[in-house]
Amino acid sequence: GQQLNQSPQSMFIQEGEDVSMNCTSSSIFNTWLWYKQDPGEGPVLLIALYKAGELTSNGRLTAQFGITRKDSFLNISASIPSDVGIYFCAGQPLITGGFKTIFGAGTRLFVKA
Amino acid sequence: EAQVTQNPRYLITVTGKKLTVTCSQNMNHEYMSWYRQDPGLGLRQIYYSMNVEVTDKGDVPEGYKVSRKEKRNFPLILESPSPNQTSLYFCASSYLGASPSYNEQFFGPGTRLTVL
């Protein structure tokens, strides 16, 4: 089936540093989504992207929908300790009569104060 | 408060003992789905439902059953659990609209299942 390759698997950074993570796929997606999961909780949607080339920001977070529709990246600027968690990319291929969401394996972010 | 609730949050059981994990949403969403999360694999879809009495298999449906008799509820049933079903399970729901922005899923808090 369709798969997403998310990298890096984990990141250890200092507070204040910028972070970048990305997802690639061999398939085209109609929608790209970025979620964050805090310990003991379900994923929460951070940013949704609907058009190739789209660049969207949400506070210190910026994400882009790749031109080829096969990739997306998420940047976090000036990281803070509460950014700790697992970040998932997710893609939704174009299907008729509904939708399907495919998740990457996640990027685990550690921020040292 | 708009939310997706799951019960139980934690469950330890033994091989072969049937169990049900409940999921309920109060947002009148048409679409509901179950995922399992395993280390290094992200979230994998087990089953989904487009509306009442409409369900379909996701990527890893073996060993699971679901039902959708009411719009708000979508229970996950393990008829004969096995140790390889030890995992963290998430229920999610969404509107189902023509515009992609309707298809943003809201997740429950998760159910950690251990099968001995």
Coordinates of C-alpha atoms in Angstrom, one line a residue:
Chain A
G1 CA 0.0 0.0 0.0
Q2 CA 0.9 3.7 0.0
Q3 CA 3.6 4.7 2.4
L4 CA 5.1 7.9 3.8
N5 CA 8.8 8.2 4.6
Q6 CA 9.1 10.7 7.5
S7 CA 12.5 11.9 8.7
P8 CA 14.2 12.3 10.9
Q9 CA 13.0 9.6 13.3
S10 CA 14.1 11.7 16.3
M11 CA 15.7 15.0 17.1
F12 CA 17.5 16.3 20.1
I13 CA 17.8 20.1 20.1
Q14 CA 18.5 23.1 22.3
E15 CA 15.7 25.5 23.2
G16 CA 15.7 28.4 20.8
E17 CA 16.9 26.3 17.8
D18 CA 14.9 25.9 14.6
V19 CA 13.6 22.5 13.6
S20 CA 12.8 21.0 10.2
M21 CA 11.2 17.6 9.4
N22 CA 9.8 16.2 6.2
C23 CA 7.8 13.5 4.6
T24 CA 8.1 12.0 1.1
S25 CA 6.0 9.5 -0.8
S26 CA 6.1 7.7 -4.1
S27 CA 2.4 8.5 -4.5
I28 CA 0.6 11.8 -5.1
F29 CA -1.5 13.2 -2.3
N30 CA -4.4 15.6 -2.4
T31 CA -4.0 16.8 1.1
W32 CA -1.0 17.0 3.5
L33 CA -1.6 17.2 7.3
W34 CA 0.8 17.7 10.2
Y35 CA -0.2 16.5 13.7
K36 CA 1.4 16.7 17.1
Q37 CA 1.0 14.0 19.8
D38 CA 1.8 14.9 23.4
P39 CA 2.5 12.0 25.8
G40 CA -0.6 10.2 26.8
E41 CA -2.9 12.0 24.3
G42 CA -4.2 11.6 20.8
P43 CA -2.7 13.5 17.8
V44 CA -3.9 17.1 17.4
L45 CA -4.0 18.7 14.0
L46 CA -1.4 21.5 13.6
I47 CA -1.5 22.5 9.9
A48 CA -3.5 21.3 6.9
L49 CA -2.4 21.9 3.3
Y50 CA -4.7 21.5 0.3
K51 CA -2.8 22.8 -2.8
A52 CA 0.5 22.0 -4.3
G53 CA 3.0 24.7 -3.5
E54 CA 0.9 26.0 -0.6
L55 CA 2.9 27.5 2.3
T56 CA 1.0 27.8 5.6
S57 CA 1.9 29.1 9.0
N58 CA 0.5 28.6 12.5
G59 CA 2.4 30.6 15.0
R60 CA 6.0 29.4 15.0
L61 CA 5.1 26.5 12.7
T62 CA 5.3 26.6 8.9
A63 CA 4.5 23.8 6.6
Q64 CA 4.6 23.5 2.8
F65 CA 2.8 21.2 0.3
G66 CA 5.5 20.1 -2.2
I67 CA 5.1 21.1 -5.9
T68 CA 5.2 17.4 -7.0
R69 CA 2.5 16.6 -4.4
K70 CA 4.7 13.8 -3.1
D71 CA 6.3 15.6 -0.2
S72 CA 5.8 18.1 2.6
F73 CA 7.9 19.7 5.3
L74 CA 7.3 21.2 8.7
N75 CA 9.5 23.9 10.3
I76 CA 9.4 25.0 13.9
S77 CA 11.2 28.2 14.7
A78 CA 12.7 29.2 18.0
S79 CA 11.7 25.9 19.7
I80 CA 10.5 25.9 23.3
P81 CA 10.3 23.0 25.8
S82 CA 6.6 22.5 25.2
D83 CA 7.3 21.6 21.6
V84 CA 8.4 18.2 22.9
G85 CA 6.3 15.4 21.4
I86 CA 5.8 13.3 18.3
Y87 CA 5.1 15.0 15.1
F88 CA 3.3 13.0 12.4
C89 CA 2.8 13.9 8.8
A90 CA -0.2 12.4 7.0
G91 CA -1.3 12.4 3.4
Q92 CA -4.8 12.0 1.9
P93 CA -4.8 10.5 -1.6
L94 CA -7.6 11.4 -3.9
I95 CA -10.3 8.7 -3.7
T96 CA -13.9 8.7 -4.6
G97 CA -16.7 8.6 -2.1
G98 CA -14.7 9.4 1.0
F99 CA -11.1 9.8 2.1
K100 CA -8.2 7.8 3.5
T101 CA -5.4 9.1 5.7
I102 CA -1.9 7.6 5.6
F103 CA 0.4 8.5 8.5
G104 CA 4.2 8.7 8.6
A105 CA 6.1 6.9 11.4
G106 CA 6.6 10.2 13.3
T107 CA 9.4 12.4 14.4
R108 CA 10.1 12.4 18.1
L109 CA 11.3 15.8 19.2
F110 CA 13.3 16.5 22.4
V111 CA 14.0 20.0 23.5
K112 CA 16.6 20.8 26.1
A113 CA 16.0 23.9 28.1
Chain B
E1 CA -17.2 20.5 24.7
A2 CA -16.6 18.9 21.3
Q3 CA -14.7 15.6 21.9
V4 CA -14.0 12.0 21.0
T5 CA -14.1 9.7 24.0
Q6 CA -12.7 6.2 24.4
N7 CA -13.2 3.6 27.1
P8 CA -11.3 2.1 28.7
R9 CA -8.1 4.1 28.6
Y10 CA -6.1 1.1 29.8
L11 CA -6.8 -2.6 29.5
I12 CA -4.8 -5.7 30.3
T13 CA -6.3 -8.9 29.2
V14 CA -5.4 -12.5 28.3
T15 CA -5.3 -14.2 25.0
G16 CA -8.7 -15.3 23.6
K17 CA -10.9 -13.2 26.0
K18 CA -13.3 -11.1 23.9
L19 CA -13.2 -7.4 24.5
T20 CA -14.7 -4.2 23.2
V21 CA -13.3 -0.7 23.2
T22 CA -15.9 2.0 22.9
C23 CA -15.7 5.2 21.0
S24 CA -18.1 8.1 21.0
Q25 CA -18.1 11.5 19.5
N26 CA -20.5 14.5 20.1
M27 CA -19.8 16.5 17.0
N28 CA -22.3 14.7 14.7
H29 CA -19.5 13.5 12.4
E30 CA -20.3 11.1 9.7
Y31 CA -16.8 9.6 9.4
M32 CA -15.2 7.5 12.2
S33 CA -12.1 5.5 12.2
W34 CA -9.9 3.3 14.3
Y35 CA -6.1 3.3 14.3
R36 CA -3.4 1.4 16.1
Q37 CA -0.1 3.0 16.9
D38 CA 3.0 1.0 17.3
P39 CA 6.6 2.2 17.8
G40 CA 8.3 3.0 14.5
L41 CA 5.2 2.4 12.5
G42 CA 3.1 5.5 13.1
L43 CA -0.7 5.1 13.0
R44 CA -2.2 2.4 10.9
Q45 CA -5.9 2.4 10.0
I46 CA -7.9 -0.7 11.2
Y47 CA -11.4 0.1 10.1
Y48 CA -13.4 3.1 9.1
S49 CA -17.1 4.1 8.7
M50 CA -18.5 6.6 6.4
N51 CA -21.9 6.7 8.1
V52 CA -24.4 4.5 10.1
E53 CA -24.3 0.9 8.9
V54 CA -21.4 1.7 6.5
T55 CA -18.0 0.3 7.5
D56 CA -14.9 -0.8 5.5
K57 CA -11.5 -2.3 6.1
G58 CA -8.4 -0.1 6.6
D59 CA -4.9 -1.3 6.2
V60 CA -4.7 -3.8 9.2
P61 CA -8.2 -5.2 9.8
E62 CA -7.3 -8.8 10.6
G63 CA -8.5 -9.8 14.1
Y64 CA -10.8 -6.8 14.5
K65 CA -14.5 -6.1 14.0
V66 CA -16.5 -2.9 14.2
S67 CA -20.1 -1.8 14.1
R68 CA -21.8 1.5 13.5
K69 CA -25.4 1.2 14.6
E70 CA -25.6 4.9 15.8
K71 CA -23.9 7.9 14.3
R72 CA -22.1 8.8 17.5
N73 CA -20.7 5.4 18.5
F74 CA -18.1 3.2 16.8
P75 CA -16.9 0.3 19.0
L76 CA -13.9 -1.8 18.2
I77 CA -14.3 -5.5 18.9
L78 CA -11.5 -8.0 19.4
E79 CA -13.2 -11.4 19.3
S80 CA -10.1 -13.4 20.3
P81 CA -7.3 -11.1 21.2
S82 CA -3.7 -12.2 20.7
P83 CA -0.4 -10.7 22.0
N84 CA 0.3 -9.1 18.6
Q85 CA -2.7 -6.9 19.2
T86 CA -0.9 -5.3 22.1
S87 CA -0.9 -1.7 21.0
L88 CA -2.1 1.9 21.5
Y89 CA -5.5 2.4 19.9
F90 CA -7.0 5.6 18.7
C91 CA -10.5 6.5 17.5
A92 CA -11.0 9.5 15.3
S93 CA -13.9 11.3 13.7
S94 CA -14.5 13.8 11.0
Y95 CA -17.1 15.5 8.9
L96 CA -17.4 14.0 5.4
G97 CA -17.7 16.8 2.9
A98 CA -16.8 17.6 -0.6
S99 CA -14.2 20.1 0.5
P100 CA -11.0 18.7 1.9
S101 CA -11.2 21.0 4.9
Y102 CA -14.1 19.0 6.2
N103 CA -12.0 15.9 6.4
E104 CA -9.8 16.9 9.3
Q105 CA -9.9 14.2 11.9
F106 CA -10.3 14.7 15.7
F107 CA -8.7 12.0 17.8
G108 CA -9.7 10.4 21.1
P109 CA -7.2 10.1 24.0
G110 CA -6.2 6.6 23.2
T111 CA -6.6 3.1 24.7
R112 CA -3.5 1.2 25.7
L113 CA -4.2 -2.5 25.3
T114 CA -2.0 -5.3 26.6
V115 CA -2.8 -8.9 25.7
L116 CA -0.9 -11.4 27.7

